[in-house]
Amino acid sequence: MWPGYLDRAAQEAMVGDLRAVIAAAPLVRPVTRRGQALSVRMTSAGEVGWVSDRRGYRYEDRHPSGVAWPPIPASVRAVWDAVAPGAAAPDSCLVNWYAPDARMGMHQDRDEADLGQPVVSISLGDDARFRIGNVERGGPTQSVVLRSGDVVVMGGAARLRHHGIDLIVPGTGDLLGAPGRINVTLRVAR
Ligand code: SIN
Ligand code: MN
């Protein structure tokens, strides 16, 4: 965990880069195989992007509209290089947009080919309550507040721990010019 890793100027620059990603590959609200819409809206940058629809969830090399995913912004990639030295190059950057009422249920990140590679998460905008559980389902959990500029590395023994977002605390950050939160996760998917 790297609290306050990005200063305000770096956060503002990254938000600008992410707005360009979203302009090229618009946010979509994924649905589960059973047709239930997630509350988080998502897009990706990189060679592959994570998608979920009635066919299930997976990495795809195109946005659902058919356009290629835009490249991972250099500002985002620089965080990976700093906090995950020695890891392989990330080929996927999931961009999650949380409106104030959005949340993300407890899950594992395990769709990547090499689970020995870390996942690096960057938080921007309003605070969020992040819940971390265990590798196995259930059992005790801990919660931590993720603030704008915080970076979390999920690697090693923590790579497969269940995690989710319980809630967003609207009005705690003014970075985005509107209530809500952006979370970016870098992955080595293939
Ligand atoms: C995720 O697990 O993909 C996102 C976690 C977060 O929003 O902090
Ligand atoms: Mn995750």
CSV table of C-alpha atoms and ligand atoms in Angstrom, one decimal:
chain,number,residue,atom,x,y,z
A,1,MET,CA,0.0,0.0,0.0
A,2,TRP,CA,1.4,3.4,-1.0
A,3,PRO,CA,-0.8,6.1,0.6
A,4,GLY,CA,-0.7,9.4,-1.1
A,5,TYR,CA,1.7,8.1,-3.8
A,6,LEU,CA,0.5,10.6,-6.4
A,7,ASP,CA,0.5,14.3,-5.6
A,8,ARG,CA,-2.3,16.6,-6.7
A,9,ALA,CA,-0.6,17.7,-9.9
A,10,ALA,CA,0.1,14.0,-10.9
A,11,GLN,CA,-3.5,13.1,-10.1
A,12,GLU,CA,-4.8,15.9,-12.3
A,13,ALA,CA,-2.5,14.9,-15.2
A,14,MET,CA,-3.6,11.3,-14.9
A,15,VAL,CA,-7.3,12.3,-14.9
A,16,GLY,CA,-6.7,14.2,-18.1
A,17,ASP,CA,-5.1,11.1,-19.6
A,18,LEU,CA,-8.0,8.9,-18.5
A,19,ARG,CA,-10.6,11.3,-19.9
A,20,ALA,CA,-8.8,10.8,-23.3
A,21,VAL,CA,-9.0,7.0,-22.8
A,22,ILE,CA,-12.7,7.3,-22.1
A,23,ALA,CA,-13.3,9.5,-25.1
A,24,ALA,CA,-11.7,6.9,-27.4
A,25,ALA,CA,-13.2,3.9,-25.6
A,26,PRO,CA,-16.4,5.0,-23.8
A,27,LEU,CA,-17.4,3.7,-20.4
A,28,VAL,CA,-19.9,0.8,-20.5
A,29,ARG,CA,-22.0,-0.7,-17.8
A,30,PRO,CA,-21.2,-4.4,-18.0
A,31,VAL,CA,-23.7,-7.1,-17.3
A,32,THR,CA,-23.2,-10.5,-15.8
A,33,ARG,CA,-23.9,-13.7,-17.6
A,34,ARG,CA,-27.3,-13.6,-15.9
A,35,GLY,CA,-28.0,-10.2,-17.3
A,36,GLN,CA,-27.5,-8.2,-14.0
A,37,ALA,CA,-25.9,-4.8,-14.6
A,38,LEU,CA,-22.9,-3.9,-12.5
A,39,SER,CA,-23.1,-0.5,-10.8
A,40,VAL,CA,-19.6,0.4,-11.9
A,41,ARG,CA,-19.0,1.7,-15.4
A,42,MET,CA,-15.9,0.4,-17.1
A,43,THR,CA,-13.5,0.7,-20.0
A,44,SER,CA,-9.9,-0.3,-20.6
A,45,ALA,CA,-6.6,0.7,-22.2
A,46,GLY,CA,-3.9,-1.6,-23.4
A,47,GLU,CA,-3.7,-4.5,-25.7
A,48,VAL,CA,-6.6,-6.2,-24.0
A,49,GLY,CA,-9.5,-5.1,-21.9
A,50,TRP,CA,-11.7,-6.8,-19.3
A,51,VAL,CA,-15.3,-7.2,-20.5
A,52,SER,CA,-18.4,-8.9,-19.0
A,53,ASP,CA,-21.6,-9.6,-20.9
A,54,ARG,CA,-24.2,-12.4,-21.4
A,55,ARG,CA,-21.3,-14.6,-22.7
A,56,GLY,CA,-19.5,-14.2,-19.4
A,57,TYR,CA,-16.4,-12.2,-18.4
A,58,ARG,CA,-13.0,-12.3,-20.1
A,59,TYR,CA,-10.2,-10.2,-21.7
A,60,GLU,CA,-11.0,-9.1,-25.2
A,61,ASP,CA,-8.7,-7.3,-27.7
A,62,ARG,CA,-11.5,-4.8,-28.6
A,63,HIS,CA,-14.0,-2.5,-26.9
A,64,PRO,CA,-17.6,-3.8,-27.3
A,65,SER,CA,-18.1,-1.1,-30.0
A,66,GLY,CA,-15.3,-2.8,-32.1
A,67,VAL,CA,-12.6,-0.1,-31.7
A,68,ALA,CA,-9.2,-1.1,-30.4
A,69,TRP,CA,-8.5,-0.1,-26.8
A,70,PRO,CA,-6.3,3.0,-26.6
A,71,PRO,CA,-2.8,2.6,-25.3
A,72,ILE,CA,-2.1,2.6,-21.6
A,73,PRO,CA,-1.2,6.3,-20.7
A,74,ALA,CA,2.5,6.8,-19.8
A,75,SER,CA,1.4,8.4,-16.5
A,76,VAL,CA,-0.3,5.2,-15.5
A,77,ARG,CA,2.5,2.9,-16.7
A,78,ALA,CA,5.0,4.9,-14.7
A,79,VAL,CA,3.3,4.0,-11.5
A,80,TRP,CA,3.6,0.3,-12.4
A,81,ASP,CA,7.3,0.6,-13.2
A,82,ALA,CA,7.9,2.3,-9.8
A,83,VAL,CA,5.8,0.0,-7.5
A,84,ALA,CA,6.2,-3.3,-9.3
A,85,PRO,CA,9.9,-3.4,-10.4
A,86,GLY,CA,10.8,-6.6,-12.1
A,87,ALA,CA,7.3,-7.5,-13.0
A,88,ALA,CA,6.3,-8.2,-16.7
A,89,ALA,CA,4.9,-5.2,-18.7
A,90,PRO,CA,1.2,-4.7,-18.1
A,91,ASP,CA,-1.0,-5.3,-21.2
A,92,SER,CA,-4.3,-4.2,-19.6
A,93,CYS,CA,-5.5,-1.2,-17.7
A,94,LEU,CA,-9.1,-1.4,-16.4
A,95,VAL,CA,-10.7,1.9,-15.8
A,96,ASN,CA,-13.6,1.8,-13.3
A,97,TRP,CA,-15.9,4.8,-12.8
A,98,TYR,CA,-17.9,4.8,-9.6
A,99,ALA,CA,-20.9,7.1,-9.3
A,100,PRO,CA,-21.5,8.0,-5.7
A,101,ASP,CA,-24.0,5.0,-5.3
A,102,ALA,CA,-21.8,2.5,-7.1
A,103,ARG,CA,-20.0,-0.4,-5.3
A,104,MET,CA,-18.2,-3.6,-6.3
A,105,GLY,CA,-18.9,-6.9,-4.7
A,106,MET,CA,-16.3,-9.1,-3.2
A,107,HIS,CA,-14.3,-11.0,-5.9
A,108,GLN,CA,-10.9,-12.3,-6.8
A,109,ASP,CA,-8.9,-11.1,-9.8
A,110,ARG,CA,-8.1,-14.4,-11.4
A,111,ASP,CA,-8.7,-14.1,-15.1
A,112,GLU,CA,-5.1,-13.3,-15.9
A,113,ALA,CA,-2.8,-16.0,-17.4
A,114,ASP,CA,0.1,-15.6,-14.9
A,115,LEU,CA,-1.2,-15.1,-11.3
A,116,GLY,CA,2.4,-14.6,-10.3
A,117,GLN,CA,2.2,-11.1,-11.7
A,118,PRO,CA,0.8,-8.4,-9.5
A,119,VAL,CA,-2.2,-6.1,-9.9
A,120,VAL,CA,-1.6,-2.4,-9.3
A,121,SER,CA,-4.6,-0.2,-8.3
A,122,ILE,CA,-4.7,3.6,-8.4
A,123,SER,CA,-7.5,5.6,-6.7
A,124,LEU,CA,-8.6,9.1,-7.9
A,125,GLY,CA,-11.5,11.3,-6.7
A,126,ASP,CA,-13.7,10.6,-3.7
A,127,ASP,CA,-12.7,8.3,-0.9
A,128,ALA,CA,-13.8,4.6,-1.0
A,129,ARG,CA,-14.1,1.9,1.6
A,130,PHE,CA,-12.1,-1.0,0.2
A,131,ARG,CA,-12.7,-4.4,1.8
A,132,ILE,CA,-10.1,-7.1,1.8
A,133,GLY,CA,-10.9,-10.7,2.7
A,134,ASN,CA,-9.1,-14.0,2.3
A,135,VAL,CA,-8.0,-16.2,-0.6
A,136,GLU,CA,-10.8,-18.6,0.4
A,137,ARG,CA,-14.3,-17.2,0.3
A,138,GLY,CA,-15.7,-16.0,3.6
A,139,GLY,CA,-13.9,-15.5,6.9
A,140,PRO,CA,-12.9,-12.2,8.5
A,141,THR,CA,-12.3,-9.1,6.4
A,142,GLN,CA,-10.6,-5.8,6.9
A,143,SER,CA,-11.6,-2.5,5.5
A,144,VAL,CA,-9.4,0.4,4.6
A,145,VAL,CA,-10.2,3.8,3.2
A,146,LEU,CA,-8.6,4.5,-0.2
A,147,ARG,CA,-8.1,8.1,-1.0
A,148,SER,CA,-7.2,10.0,-4.1
A,149,GLY,CA,-3.6,9.4,-5.1
A,150,ASP,CA,-3.3,6.1,-3.1
A,151,VAL,CA,-1.7,3.1,-4.9
A,152,VAL,CA,-2.3,-0.5,-3.8
A,153,VAL,CA,-0.2,-3.5,-5.1
A,154,MET,CA,-1.9,-6.9,-4.9
A,155,GLY,CA,0.9,-9.3,-5.3
A,156,GLY,CA,2.5,-12.4,-3.7
A,157,ALA,CA,0.3,-14.0,-1.1
A,158,ALA,CA,-2.2,-11.1,-1.4
A,159,ARG,CA,-2.7,-11.6,-5.2
A,160,LEU,CA,-5.8,-13.8,-4.8
A,161,ARG,CA,-7.4,-12.3,-1.8
A,162,HIS,CA,-11.1,-11.4,-2.2
A,163,HIS,CA,-11.7,-7.7,-2.3
A,164,GLY,CA,-14.4,-5.2,-3.1
A,165,ILE,CA,-15.7,-1.6,-2.7
A,166,ASP,CA,-18.4,-1.2,0.0
A,167,LEU,CA,-19.1,2.4,-0.7
A,168,ILE,CA,-17.9,5.7,-2.1
A,169,VAL,CA,-17.9,8.8,0.3
A,170,PRO,CA,-19.2,11.6,-2.0
A,171,GLY,CA,-17.7,15.0,-1.5
A,172,THR,CA,-14.4,13.8,0.0
A,173,GLY,CA,-12.4,14.7,-3.1
A,174,ASP,CA,-12.7,17.6,-5.6
A,175,LEU,CA,-10.4,16.2,-8.2
A,176,LEU,CA,-13.0,15.1,-10.7
A,177,GLY,CA,-15.2,18.2,-10.6
A,178,ALA,CA,-18.1,16.0,-9.7
A,179,PRO,CA,-18.8,13.4,-7.0
A,180,GLY,CA,-17.5,9.9,-7.8
A,181,ARG,CA,-14.3,8.0,-8.0
A,182,ILE,CA,-12.1,6.5,-10.7
A,183,ASN,CA,-10.0,3.4,-10.0
A,184,VAL,CA,-7.5,2.1,-12.4
A,185,THR,CA,-6.0,-1.4,-12.2
A,186,LEU,CA,-3.0,-2.4,-14.2
A,187,ARG,CA,-2.7,-6.1,-15.0
A,188,VAL,CA,-0.6,-8.6,-17.0
A,189,ALA,CA,-3.6,-10.4,-18.6
A,190,ARG,CA,-1.9,-12.6,-21.2
B,1,SIN,C1,-11.2,-3.8,-8.8
B,1,SIN,O1,-11.1,-4.7,-8.0
B,1,SIN,O2,-11.2,-3.9,-10.0
B,1,SIN,C2,-11.4,-2.3,-8.3
B,1,SIN,C3,-11.0,-2.1,-6.9
B,1,SIN,C4,-11.1,-0.6,-6.6
B,1,SIN,O3,-12.0,0.1,-7.1
B,1,SIN,O4,-10.4,-0.1,-5.7
B,2,MN,MN,-10.5,-6.7,-8.5
